């Protein structure tokens, strides 16, 4: 019986492996994903721009077959039939996740950018008819304005993010919505923990161990964002809290051995060097002085009895 | 930054013909309106209703507000560019991480770099080499920029202080000072420096439209002087990743600030924790034993996503 299972497992693995190599499996739910809005010329134009910056290096110009054929798996021409067979959702998934030679554009491009690229690519497909998604149902009453608040909870040792909805002047906490917390870094935002769902009070907690480096005062800029922007809209907030590690490292050109100019040289080098030069010259002059003395002595007349032969 | 140079950058001391620029310096405005993208959105302040304020990013990356009437566009001259180029960006320690497992020798970094710094096609600030550590292992591609050593031998040997280290860790060259002795080329253990033997690639362009010398980009290039990788110091000032990092289509480069313990991938723009990345992947630096303390880290070419390149000749 065990043997039988083993054989089945091996067969399944083999099938999965070979199919994973030849085709790119997209989860069913992702495949069915659709754009919420209809593609417009403006979207296509901005998609074209994004494509020319990010994609042409490998995919070439759509319709011209100028893709990089040396790559494995082949990037393919986006205008080709095989490429256009992908559903909108599958294209979205592939652009956003990437695999092997295809980079993941999850962080490099916004969701809107990815949809724009898809809109652009679809313009090479004459038979394409777009389907748009139904508005997704949420448990939040329509017209509610969502807002986020970030604070540090000392007792829980966690950053608390609260989601509040206001409708006709009335404020309600909103639960069950995924929240992302990020710290601002110089070139991008660093995710802190995973996406957390808000509880009944509209709160989600991100544990905090104070190890994240902040500025010289220990300040850190935090950004909280609703995860599913396509459902809830782009709800975002930023706050600076003094809860990070104080970073006060000296500049990198301080205390370093770069003594190529006098003004950078440490005092002991200057004293040592000058001392050395003075000593050497002193010695030279001393020798010269002695030689002069010998010379002068040689000039003195010598009496007959002092002569030794 | 040593104290002498700091003083030189202070405005109070000089008066007279430089006063306009010094006034802007006082506000920390050198380079603000002209290059770092001032936000002239007509921000209105509550304090004085008749006076309009604008938000401006200073050269040391602080956001300040000044009355709109005081804003004058400063054209950066060579001198101003040189003094801010020497200063660097306070509180930063730039660091690069190169993931060798992902490099398939697309050479996009090289193309971007040569364009940025007006280099001849045979001049490389960054180059990709085919490496093979021993006859048994497979070759891999290795991009090699300047390591921006924390203990740079090239800086120590320069007799005229033309090449220097900044507070943010970048090693730059001032082509206006360089006498072309090439001591630094001999001193660099990583062979990253290139000499301008010929007239620069864009010499005609320079003639047609003269440009101010920018020490942070080494342009215009100058015949008879040295040039090398600059970590795109001019881009960093504006919050952009270096050109090579942005040009790579294969997620090879990470760049960031060691003080923030975070690096951002140039392709995916994903920001990760630097110390974790290096620990988990056994990051290493080139020729550690020389004590040059490079600011560029490599991740070993394990689990390569590309087929190995051809074996280099000397191993066949
Ligand atoms: S790699 Fe060479 S040129 Fe760059 S800082 Fe080090 S010694 Fe100087
Ligand atoms: S070539 Fe220029 S930068 Fe290099 S050591 Fe000589 S003067 Fe300094």
PDB file of N, CA, C and O in Angstrom, chain A residues 267-299:
ATOM      1  N   UNK A 267      47.706  64.636  14.209  1.00  0.00           N
ATOM      2  CA  UNK A 267      48.788  65.446  14.756  1.00  0.00           C
ATOM      3  C   UNK A 267      50.075  64.638  14.908  1.00  0.00           C
ATOM      4  O   UNK A 267      51.166  65.131  14.621  1.00  0.00           O
ATOM      5  N   UNK A 268      49.958  63.348  15.285  1.00  0.00           N
ATOM      6  CA  UNK A 268      51.188  62.567  15.521  1.00  0.00           C
ATOM      7  C   UNK A 268      51.961  62.352  14.226  1.00  0.00           C
ATOM      8  O   UNK A 268      53.183  62.272  14.221  1.00  0.00           O
ATOM      9  N   UNK A 269      51.246  62.289  13.116  1.00  0.00           N
ATOM     10  CA  UNK A 269      51.938  62.130  11.837  1.00  0.00           C
ATOM     11  C   UNK A 269      52.706  63.416  11.521  1.00  0.00           C
ATOM     12  O   UNK A 269      53.864  63.389  11.112  1.00  0.00           O
ATOM     13  N   UNK A 270      52.034  64.559  11.748  1.00  0.00           N
ATOM     14  CA  UNK A 270      52.670  65.835  11.434  1.00  0.00           C
ATOM     15  C   UNK A 270      53.904  66.023  12.314  1.00  0.00           C
ATOM     16  O   UNK A 270      54.992  66.340  11.826  1.00  0.00           O
ATOM     17  N   UNK A 271      53.732  65.768  13.626  1.00  0.00           N
ATOM     18  CA  UNK A 271      54.857  65.934  14.561  1.00  0.00           C
ATOM     19  C   UNK A 271      55.966  64.949  14.217  1.00  0.00           C
ATOM     20  O   UNK A 271      57.147  65.325  14.096  1.00  0.00           O
ATOM     21  N   UNK A 272      55.613  63.685  13.992  1.00  0.00           N
ATOM     22  CA  UNK A 272      56.606  62.653  13.695  1.00  0.00           C
ATOM     23  C   UNK A 272      57.381  62.971  12.425  1.00  0.00           C
ATOM     24  O   UNK A 272      58.613  62.906  12.391  1.00  0.00           O
ATOM     25  N   UNK A 273      56.646  63.353  11.404  1.00  0.00           N
ATOM     26  CA  UNK A 273      57.281  63.634  10.117  1.00  0.00           C
ATOM     27  C   UNK A 273      58.207  64.843  10.219  1.00  0.00           C
ATOM     28  O   UNK A 273      59.370  64.785   9.812  1.00  0.00           O
ATOM     29  N   UNK A 274      57.683  65.929  10.816  1.00  0.00           N
ATOM     30  CA  UNK A 274      58.492  67.135  10.948  1.00  0.00           C
ATOM     31  C   UNK A 274      59.731  66.837  11.786  1.00  0.00           C
ATOM     32  O   UNK A 274      60.852  67.250  11.447  1.00  0.00           O
ATOM     33  N   UNK A 275      59.511  66.084  12.879  1.00  0.00           N
ATOM     34  CA  UNK A 275      60.640  65.713  13.748  1.00  0.00           C
ATOM     35  C   UNK A 275      61.704  64.964  12.967  1.00  0.00           C
ATOM     36  O   UNK A 275      62.900  65.242  13.090  1.00  0.00           O
ATOM     37  N   UNK A 276      61.252  64.008  12.129  1.00  0.00           N
ATOM     38  CA  UNK A 276      62.173  63.210  11.329  1.00  0.00           C
ATOM     39  C   UNK A 276      63.001  64.095  10.405  1.00  0.00           C
ATOM     40  O   UNK A 276      64.235  63.972  10.334  1.00  0.00           O
ATOM     41  N   UNK A 277      62.316  64.981   9.716  1.00  0.00           N
ATOM     42  CA  UNK A 277      63.001  65.864   8.764  1.00  0.00           C
ATOM     43  C   UNK A 277      64.021  66.734   9.493  1.00  0.00           C
ATOM     44  O   UNK A 277      65.181  66.847   9.071  1.00  0.00           O
ATOM     45  N   UNK A 278      63.608  67.298  10.638  1.00  0.00           N
ATOM     46  CA  UNK A 278      64.505  68.155  11.406  1.00  0.00           C
ATOM     47  C   UNK A 278      65.727  67.369  11.862  1.00  0.00           C
ATOM     48  O   UNK A 278      66.872  67.812  11.727  1.00  0.00           O
ATOM     49  N   UNK A 279      65.509  66.128  12.351  1.00  0.00           N
ATOM     50  CA  UNK A 279      66.622  65.307  12.839  1.00  0.00           C
ATOM     51  C   UNK A 279      67.620  65.036  11.715  1.00  0.00           C
ATOM     52  O   UNK A 279      68.831  65.163  11.897  1.00  0.00           O
ATOM     53  N   UNK A 280      67.113  64.642  10.563  1.00  0.00           N
ATOM     54  CA  UNK A 280      67.997  64.318   9.442  1.00  0.00           C
ATOM     55  C   UNK A 280      68.820  65.540   9.047  1.00  0.00           C
ATOM     56  O   UNK A 280      70.056  65.456   8.898  1.00  0.00           O
ATOM     57  N   UNK A 281      68.152  66.678   8.930  1.00  0.00           N
ATOM     58  CA  UNK A 281      68.892  67.885   8.556  1.00  0.00           C
ATOM     59  C   UNK A 281      69.905  68.272   9.637  1.00  0.00           C
ATOM     60  O   UNK A 281      71.019  68.696   9.337  1.00  0.00           O
ATOM     61  N   UNK A 282      69.508  68.081  10.881  1.00  0.00           N
ATOM     62  CA  UNK A 282      70.409  68.379  11.984  1.00  0.00           C
ATOM     63  C   UNK A 282      71.688  67.539  11.849  1.00  0.00           C
ATOM     64  O   UNK A 282      72.792  68.038  11.960  1.00  0.00           O
ATOM     65  N   UNK A 283      71.503  66.255  11.558  1.00  0.00           N
ATOM     66  CA  UNK A 283      72.623  65.332  11.415  1.00  0.00           C
ATOM     67  C   UNK A 283      73.528  65.772  10.258  1.00  0.00           C
ATOM     68  O   UNK A 283      74.756  65.824  10.396  1.00  0.00           O
ATOM     69  N   UNK A 284      72.897  66.123   9.142  1.00  0.00           N
ATOM     70  CA  UNK A 284      73.671  66.554   7.971  1.00  0.00           C
ATOM     71  C   UNK A 284      74.504  67.784   8.327  1.00  0.00           C
ATOM     72  O   UNK A 284      75.719  67.846   8.069  1.00  0.00           O
ATOM     73  N   UNK A 285      73.851  68.758   8.978  1.00  0.00           N
ATOM     74  CA  UNK A 285      74.579  69.978   9.327  1.00  0.00           C
ATOM     75  C   UNK A 285      75.675  69.692  10.351  1.00  0.00           C
ATOM     76  O   UNK A 285      76.750  70.275  10.300  1.00  0.00           O
ATOM     77  N   UNK A 286      75.382  68.744  11.245  1.00  0.00           N
ATOM     78  CA  UNK A 286      76.373  68.381  12.254  1.00  0.00           C
ATOM     79  C   UNK A 286      77.622  67.822  11.579  1.00  0.00           C
ATOM     80  O   UNK A 286      78.742  68.224  11.883  1.00  0.00           O
ATOM     81  N   UNK A 287      77.424  66.916  10.652  1.00  0.00           N
ATOM     82  CA  UNK A 287      78.545  66.315   9.920  1.00  0.00           C
ATOM     83  C   UNK A 287      79.318  67.405   9.173  1.00  0.00           C
ATOM     84  O   UNK A 287      80.557  67.457   9.218  1.00  0.00           O
ATOM     85  N   UNK A 288      78.582  68.299   8.504  1.00  0.00           N
ATOM     86  CA  UNK A 288      79.231  69.372   7.756  1.00  0.00           C
ATOM     87  C   UNK A 288      80.078  70.247   8.699  1.00  0.00           C
ATOM     88  O   UNK A 288      81.201  70.641   8.370  1.00  0.00           O
ATOM     89  N   UNK A 289      79.468  70.481   9.857  1.00  0.00           N
ATOM     90  CA  UNK A 289      80.141  71.314  10.849  1.00  0.00           C
ATOM     91  C   UNK A 289      81.454  70.672  11.283  1.00  0.00           C
ATOM     92  O   UNK A 289      82.503  71.299  11.338  1.00  0.00           O
ATOM     93  N   UNK A 290      81.387  69.368  11.582  1.00  0.00           N
ATOM     94  CA  UNK A 290      82.589  68.630  12.003  1.00  0.00           C
ATOM     95  C   UNK A 290      83.642  68.673  10.883  1.00  0.00           C
ATOM     96  O   UNK A 290      84.832  68.921  11.112  1.00  0.00           O
ATOM     97  N   UNK A 291      83.161  68.464   9.639  1.00  0.00           N
ATOM     98  CA  UNK A 291      84.095  68.473   8.514  1.00  0.00           C
ATOM     99  C   UNK A 291      84.776  69.830   8.388  1.00  0.00           C
ATOM    100  O   UNK A 291      85.968  69.920   8.098  1.00  0.00           O
ATOM    101  N   UNK A 292      83.970  70.849   8.647  1.00  0.00           N
ATOM    102  CA  UNK A 292      84.532  72.199   8.562  1.00  0.00           C
ATOM    103  C   UNK A 292      85.629  72.366   9.624  1.00  0.00           C
ATOM    104  O   UNK A 292      86.690  72.914   9.370  1.00  0.00           O
ATOM    105  N   UNK A 293      85.353  71.810  10.797  1.00  0.00           N
ATOM    106  CA  UNK A 293      86.301  71.892  11.903  1.00  0.00           C
ATOM    107  C   UNK A 293      87.600  71.173  11.551  1.00  0.00           C
ATOM    108  O   UNK A 293      88.701  71.698  11.760  1.00  0.00           O
ATOM    109  N   UNK A 294      87.461  69.970  10.976  1.00  0.00           N
ATOM    110  CA  UNK A 294      88.626  69.175  10.574  1.00  0.00           C
ATOM    111  C   UNK A 294      89.450  69.954   9.538  1.00  0.00           C
ATOM    112  O   UNK A 294      90.683  70.050   9.623  1.00  0.00           O
ATOM    113  N   UNK A 295      88.711  70.537   8.572  1.00  0.00           N
ATOM    114  CA  UNK A 295      89.347  71.319   7.523  1.00  0.00           C
ATOM    115  C   UNK A 295      90.154  72.470   8.129  1.00  0.00           C
ATOM    116  O   UNK A 295      91.324  72.701   7.785  1.00  0.00           O
ATOM    117  N   UNK A 296      89.485  73.152   9.101  1.00  0.00           N
ATOM    118  CA  UNK A 296      90.131  74.294   9.725  1.00  0.00           C
ATOM    119  C   UNK A 296      91.388  73.860  10.496  1.00  0.00           C
ATOM    120  O   UNK A 296      92.435  74.515  10.445  1.00  0.00           O
ATOM    121  N   UNK A 297      91.296  72.715  11.184  1.00  0.00           N
ATOM    122  CA  UNK A 297      92.439  72.197  11.932  1.00  0.00           C
ATOM    123  C   UNK A 297      93.611  71.887  10.993  1.00  0.00           C
ATOM    124  O   UNK A 297      94.772  72.141  11.306  1.00  0.00           O
ATOM    125  N   UNK A 298      93.265  71.324   9.848  1.00  0.00           N
ATOM    126  CA  UNK A 298      94.277  70.963   8.862  1.00  0.00           C
ATOM    127  C   UNK A 298      95.027  72.181   8.351  1.00  0.00           C
ATOM    128  O   UNK A 298      96.190  72.101   7.937  1.00  0.00           O
ATOM    129  N   UNK A 299      94.397  73.309   8.363  1.00  0.00           N
ATOM    130  CA  UNK A 299      95.019  74.541   7.872  1.00  0.00           C
ATOM    131  C   UNK A 299      96.033  75.114   8.864  1.00  0.00           C
ATOM    132  O   UNK A 299      96.892  75.908   8.527  1.00  0.00           O
TER     133      UNK A 299
END
